[in-house]
Short mmCIF file of C-alpha atoms and ligand atoms in Angstrom, two decimals:
data_model
loop_
_atom_site.label_atom_id
_atom_site.label_comp_id
_atom_site.label_asym_id
_atom_site.label_seq_id
_atom_site.Cartn_x
_atom_site.Cartn_y
_atom_site.Cartn_z
CA UNK A 25 106.71 -36.29 228.26
CA UNK A 26 103.45 -35.28 230.46
CA UNK A 27 100.32 -38.20 230.87
CA UNK A 28 97.85 -36.46 228.21
CA UNK A 29 95.88 -37.59 225.82
CA UNK A 30 95.03 -35.61 222.81
CA UNK A 31 92.18 -35.32 220.11
CA UNK A 32 92.90 -35.15 215.76
CA UNK A 33 90.96 -34.83 212.88
CA UNK A 34 91.78 -34.88 209.36
CA UNK A 35 90.84 -31.45 207.66
CA UNK A 36 90.47 -34.19 204.64
CA UNK A 37 88.87 -37.03 205.20
CA UNK A 38 85.73 -37.45 207.86
CA UNK A 39 88.51 -39.72 210.25
CA UNK A 40 89.17 -38.40 213.78
CA UNK A 41 91.98 -39.49 216.30
CA UNK A 42 93.63 -39.47 219.30
CA UNK A 43 96.88 -39.61 221.23
CA UNK A 44 97.32 -41.02 224.40
CA UNK A 45 100.73 -41.60 227.06
CA UNK A 46 100.04 -41.83 230.25
CA UNK A 47 104.03 -43.37 231.58
CA UNK A 48 103.61 -41.83 235.07
CA UNK A 49 100.29 -43.63 235.82
CA UNK A 50 100.97 -46.17 234.33
CA UNK A 51 103.96 -46.69 236.56
CA UNK A 52 101.71 -45.39 239.63
CA UNK A 53 99.58 -48.06 238.94
CA UNK A 54 101.56 -51.35 239.06
CA UNK A 55 103.90 -49.37 242.00
CA UNK A 56 104.10 -51.78 245.24
CA UNK A 57 102.27 -54.39 243.27
CA UNK A 58 105.34 -57.97 241.96
CA UNK A 59 103.06 -57.37 238.62
CA UNK A 60 104.91 -60.11 236.17
CA UNK A 61 105.68 -58.66 232.62
CA UNK A 62 103.74 -59.60 230.83
CA UNK A 63 100.26 -59.26 233.26
CA UNK A 64 101.52 -55.76 234.52
CA UNK A 65 101.73 -55.07 230.68
CA UNK A 66 98.26 -55.58 229.97
CA UNK A 67 97.41 -52.87 233.28
CA UNK A 68 99.80 -50.54 230.23
CA UNK A 69 97.34 -51.88 227.90
CA UNK A 70 94.80 -51.38 229.35
CA UNK A 71 94.79 -48.08 231.01
CA UNK A 72 95.61 -46.78 227.63
CA UNK A 73 92.22 -48.82 225.76
CA UNK A 74 90.45 -46.64 228.90
CA UNK A 75 92.27 -43.21 228.59
CA UNK A 76 91.13 -44.02 225.04
CA UNK A 77 87.98 -44.68 225.65
CA UNK A 78 86.57 -42.43 228.34
CA UNK A 79 87.91 -39.22 225.77
CA UNK A 80 85.98 -41.17 223.00
CA UNK A 81 82.23 -42.06 224.79
CA UNK A 82 82.11 -38.42 225.92
CA UNK A 83 80.08 -38.71 229.58
CA UNK A 84 80.32 -37.14 233.23
CA UNK A 85 80.83 -39.95 235.74
CA UNK A 86 82.50 -42.97 235.95
CA UNK A 87 83.84 -45.77 233.86
CA UNK A 88 85.21 -49.75 234.60
CA UNK A 89 87.11 -51.72 231.86
CA UNK A 90 87.87 -54.69 233.18
CA UNK A 91 89.22 -58.24 231.86
CA UNK A 92 87.68 -60.99 232.91
CA UNK A 93 88.31 -64.80 232.31
CA UNK A 94 89.97 -68.35 233.04
CA UNK A 95 92.99 -68.34 232.21
CA UNK A 96 96.18 -67.43 234.64
CA UNK A 97 95.27 -63.11 234.63
CA UNK A 98 91.77 -64.10 236.07
CA UNK A 99 90.90 -60.21 236.43
CA UNK A 100 92.73 -56.82 235.64
CA UNK A 101 90.24 -53.43 236.13
CA UNK A 102 91.01 -49.52 235.10
CA UNK A 103 88.26 -47.63 236.91
CA UNK A 104 88.08 -43.91 235.56
CA UNK A 105 86.03 -40.70 235.75
CA UNK A 106 85.62 -37.92 232.86
CA UNK A 107 88.74 -36.27 234.56
CA UNK A 108 91.09 -39.04 233.18
CA UNK A 109 91.81 -39.73 237.01
CA UNK A 110 92.31 -43.64 236.57
CA UNK A 111 93.65 -46.62 238.97
CA UNK A 112 94.08 -49.85 238.47
CA UNK A 113 94.42 -53.48 239.54
CA UNK A 114 94.10 -57.42 238.08
CA UNK A 115 94.47 -60.53 239.97
CA UNK A 116 96.27 -63.58 238.49
CA UNK A 117 98.11 -67.06 239.54
CA UNK A 118 100.88 -69.44 238.31
CA UNK A 119 103.52 -68.75 235.80
CA UNK A 120 102.71 -66.20 233.76
CA UNK A 121 106.31 -66.28 231.75
CA UNK A 122 105.81 -65.68 227.95
CA UNK A 123 102.43 -66.01 227.78
CA UNK A 124 100.38 -64.14 225.01
CA UNK A 125 97.59 -62.18 226.22
CA UNK A 126 94.99 -65.09 225.01
CA UNK A 127 97.29 -67.26 227.08
CA UNK A 128 96.82 -65.21 229.72
CA UNK A 129 93.19 -64.26 229.51
CA UNK A 130 92.03 -67.83 228.41
CA UNK A 131 88.18 -67.74 227.17
CA UNK A 132 87.15 -64.20 228.49
CA UNK A 133 85.21 -60.95 228.46
CA UNK A 134 86.01 -57.80 228.33
CA UNK A 135 83.17 -55.30 230.58
CA UNK A 136 83.06 -51.38 229.89
CA UNK A 137 80.27 -50.05 232.51
CA UNK A 138 80.01 -46.15 232.22
CA UNK A 139 78.40 -44.96 235.62
CA UNK A 140 77.04 -41.47 234.89
CA UNK A 141 75.93 -38.92 237.30
CA UNK A 142 72.74 -38.56 235.49
CA UNK A 143 71.18 -41.70 233.65
CA UNK A 144 71.30 -45.22 233.44
CA UNK A 145 73.94 -47.19 233.90
CA UNK A 146 75.27 -48.94 230.55
CA UNK A 147 77.06 -52.40 230.08
CA UNK A 148 78.98 -53.59 227.56
CA UNK A 149 80.30 -57.34 227.09
CA UNK A 150 82.48 -57.75 224.27
CA UNK A 151 84.42 -61.78 224.40
CA UNK A 152 88.27 -61.53 223.83
CA UNK A 153 88.37 -63.75 220.82
CA UNK A 154 91.58 -61.60 219.32
CA UNK A 155 95.42 -62.32 219.55
CA UNK A 156 95.44 -58.33 221.00
CA UNK A 157 93.70 -56.36 223.99
CA UNK A 158 93.43 -53.32 220.87
CA UNK A 159 91.96 -56.23 218.04
CA UNK A 160 89.42 -57.05 220.69
CA UNK A 161 88.74 -53.09 221.57
CA UNK A 162 88.38 -52.94 218.14
CA UNK A 163 85.66 -55.46 217.72
CA UNK A 164 83.64 -53.31 220.84
CA UNK A 165 83.57 -50.48 218.69
CA UNK A 166 82.04 -52.29 215.65
CA UNK A 167 79.41 -54.24 217.56
CA UNK A 168 78.18 -51.69 220.38
CA UNK A 169 78.84 -48.63 218.20
CA UNK A 170 78.70 -49.46 214.97
CA UNK A 171 81.90 -47.58 214.07
CA UNK A 172 84.86 -48.73 212.34
CA UNK A 173 88.47 -48.34 214.39
CA UNK A 174 91.33 -48.73 214.54
CA UNK A 175 93.32 -49.09 217.56
CA UNK A 176 97.26 -49.45 218.19
CA UNK A 177 98.24 -49.92 222.38
CA UNK A 178 101.90 -49.92 223.74
CA UNK A 179 102.90 -50.94 227.39
CA UNK A 180 106.30 -51.84 228.86
CA UNK A 181 106.60 -52.55 231.92
CA UNK A 182 109.76 -53.01 231.99
CA UNK A 183 112.01 -50.03 230.82
CA UNK A 184 112.95 -46.89 233.08
CA UNK A 185 110.97 -45.44 233.88
CA UNK A 186 108.23 -47.72 232.38
CA UNK A 187 105.72 -46.77 229.01
CA UNK A 188 102.80 -47.16 227.68
CA UNK A 189 100.97 -44.92 225.17
CA UNK A 190 98.31 -45.60 222.21
CA UNK A 191 96.75 -44.32 218.93
CA UNK A 192 92.89 -44.38 217.74
CA UNK A 193 91.65 -43.59 214.64
CA UNK A 194 88.31 -43.89 213.68
CA UNK A 195 85.35 -43.74 211.17
CA UNK A 196 83.23 -40.44 211.42
CA UNK A 197 78.87 -40.95 209.63
CA UNK A 198 80.52 -40.25 206.95
CA UNK A 199 79.33 -38.89 203.51
CA UNK A 200 82.35 -39.23 200.95
CA UNK A 201 81.70 -41.72 197.97
CA UNK A 202 85.98 -42.04 198.71
CA UNK A 203 85.66 -43.32 202.50
CA UNK A 204 86.24 -46.90 202.49
CA UNK A 205 89.82 -45.93 200.85
CA UNK A 206 90.37 -43.09 202.91
CA UNK A 207 90.10 -45.35 206.05
CA UNK A 208 91.88 -47.34 205.07
CA UNK A 209 94.83 -45.02 203.91
CA UNK A 210 94.25 -43.87 207.60
CA UNK A 211 94.98 -47.30 209.17
CA UNK A 212 97.62 -48.47 207.11
CA UNK A 213 99.69 -45.82 208.28
CA UNK A 214 98.25 -45.93 211.64
CA UNK A 215 99.69 -49.43 212.16
CA UNK A 216 103.20 -48.05 211.04
CA UNK A 217 103.90 -46.62 214.06
CA UNK A 218 106.37 -47.81 216.19
CA UNK A 219 106.20 -47.92 219.84
CA UNK A 220 109.55 -45.79 220.31
CA UNK A 221 108.42 -42.96 218.56
CA UNK A 222 104.31 -42.80 220.20
CA UNK A 223 106.63 -43.16 223.45
CA UNK A 224 108.70 -40.93 222.89
CA UNK A 225 107.74 -37.81 220.77
CA UNK A 226 105.37 -34.78 220.72
CA UNK A 227 102.46 -35.84 219.08
CA UNK A 228 102.75 -33.30 216.39
CA UNK A 229 105.71 -33.95 215.64
CA UNK A 230 104.23 -38.24 215.48
CA UNK A 231 101.26 -37.06 213.17
CA UNK A 232 103.81 -35.14 210.74
CA UNK A 233 105.89 -38.39 210.42
CA UNK A 234 102.48 -41.14 209.57
CA UNK A 235 100.25 -38.55 207.99
CA UNK A 236 102.95 -35.55 206.09
CA UNK A 237 100.57 -35.22 203.19
CA UNK A 238 97.52 -35.13 205.41
CA UNK A 239 96.12 -31.61 206.95
CA UNK A 240 95.54 -32.94 210.90
CA UNK A 241 93.80 -30.45 213.14
CA UNK A 242 95.33 -31.32 216.71
CA UNK A 243 92.67 -29.91 219.71
CA UNK A 244 93.80 -29.61 223.18
CA UNK A 245 95.81 -31.39 225.60
CA UNK A 246 93.61 -33.51 228.25
CA UNK A 247 95.31 -34.48 231.40
CA UNK A 248 95.49 -37.98 233.06
CA UNK A 249 96.28 -38.71 236.61
CA UNK A 250 96.50 -41.50 238.87
CA UNK A 251 94.11 -41.03 241.73
CA UNK A 252 93.65 -44.00 244.22
CA UNK A 253 89.67 -42.50 245.70
CA UNK A 254 90.54 -45.14 249.24
CA UNK A 255 90.75 -44.13 252.22
CA UNK A 256 90.77 -44.92 256.61
CA UNK A 257 87.06 -44.13 256.67
CA UNK A 258 86.40 -46.07 254.03
CA UNK A 259 87.92 -49.02 254.76
CA UNK A 260 86.19 -47.84 257.79
CA UNK A 261 82.55 -48.35 256.70
CA UNK A 262 82.97 -51.70 254.63
CA UNK A 263 84.46 -52.80 258.27
CA UNK A 264 81.01 -52.29 259.13
CA UNK A 265 79.22 -54.24 257.02
CA UNK A 266 80.62 -56.90 258.90
CA UNK A 267 79.30 -58.61 261.87
CA UNK A 268 81.16 -57.25 264.67
CA UNK A 269 81.11 -60.09 266.79
CA UNK A 270 83.40 -61.64 263.73
CA UNK A 271 85.48 -58.47 264.49
CA UNK A 272 85.67 -58.12 268.17
CA UNK A 273 87.01 -62.32 267.66
CA UNK A 274 90.01 -61.21 265.02
CA UNK A 275 91.24 -58.55 267.29
CA UNK A 276 90.88 -61.03 270.50
CA UNK A 277 93.26 -63.35 268.42
CA UNK A 278 95.54 -59.89 266.99
CA UNK A 279 96.07 -56.61 267.76
CA UNK A 280 94.93 -54.91 264.94
CA UNK A 281 92.74 -55.48 261.24
CA UNK A 282 95.10 -54.40 258.37
CA UNK A 283 93.47 -53.56 255.79
CA UNK A 284 94.88 -52.84 252.36
CA UNK A 285 94.28 -51.09 248.92
CA UNK A 286 94.28 -53.07 246.50
CA UNK A 287 94.88 -50.60 243.35
CA UNK A 288 98.13 -48.28 245.22
CA UNK A 289 98.59 -50.82 248.68
CA UNK A 290 98.28 -48.23 250.58
CA UNK A 291 97.41 -50.08 253.92
CA UNK A 292 95.12 -48.80 256.81
CA UNK A 293 95.73 -50.08 260.48
CA UNK A 294 92.78 -50.52 262.25
CA UNK A 295 93.58 -50.87 266.80
CA UNK A 296 90.32 -51.62 268.82
CA UNK A 297 89.39 -48.55 270.11
CA UNK A 298 89.56 -47.69 265.77
CA UNK A 299 86.72 -49.67 265.66
CA UNK A 300 85.28 -49.13 268.82
CA UNK A 301 82.41 -46.87 266.80
CA UNK A 302 80.97 -49.81 265.08
CA UNK A 303 80.20 -52.03 268.56
CA UNK A 304 78.39 -48.68 269.94
CA UNK A 305 76.19 -48.07 267.00
CA UNK A 306 75.30 -52.43 267.51
CA UNK A 307 75.33 -51.87 270.98
CA UNK A 308 72.53 -49.11 270.28
CA UNK A 309 70.94 -50.92 267.54
CA UNK A 310 69.76 -54.15 270.82
ZN1 ZN B 425 93.64 -47.18 247.10
#
């Protein structure tokens, strides 16, 4: 199954939806990290949540969806752009075995930052107070967009291959008298979805299973892919912001400076000759 998101509309209701699967991108996000299952699954859910949000909010630019808390999982973040190129990372400490979402996060927030290519940066924050990430995101939509939304998120970091998927149901600006009933009906059926179904079924089969009495129109799919923007050049420019004397001191003690990308775990190694440019640039300043 390919990593993708697909929108759909109900012909007879003022309701829209999206289905996302990102098994490979999830695998790539957690590859080469020793995340415990609970942390990895949260990254998987956050990855799907970010993909659903990106497709909903329609912008050209970058989006960052970040969880911060005072629990064992202090930070988890997914970066994405309008082409649904995603990457993610997390910081945790201690034993997370068997912890629920709220036990993992403690007291915390969900932060959504959109940096459009043109226009002003937008930041939305919602307190993480519900039992699941999906429910917290539903709060976000009600608070910041005034849109009733139902979200289901699934991630399994222990299966082989790893699996992550999700479903979003959202109200459109509605005029129908029965809209509330229609929305409740569509959400009630959405909540019967099982992880196995969304992981493995084709979207049309899945929607037929859920909504065989309704007319549902599926739109074209959009791919989701893992992409980390790190490079040796970017590492070098972050080294350039340090005091060159400090760098020289480190190089006197060890042969090279290693920098590991916290997203994709690529390690970049710099020897003295690679860093000469930093020292020369400083010398010229004096
Ligand atoms: Zn990287």
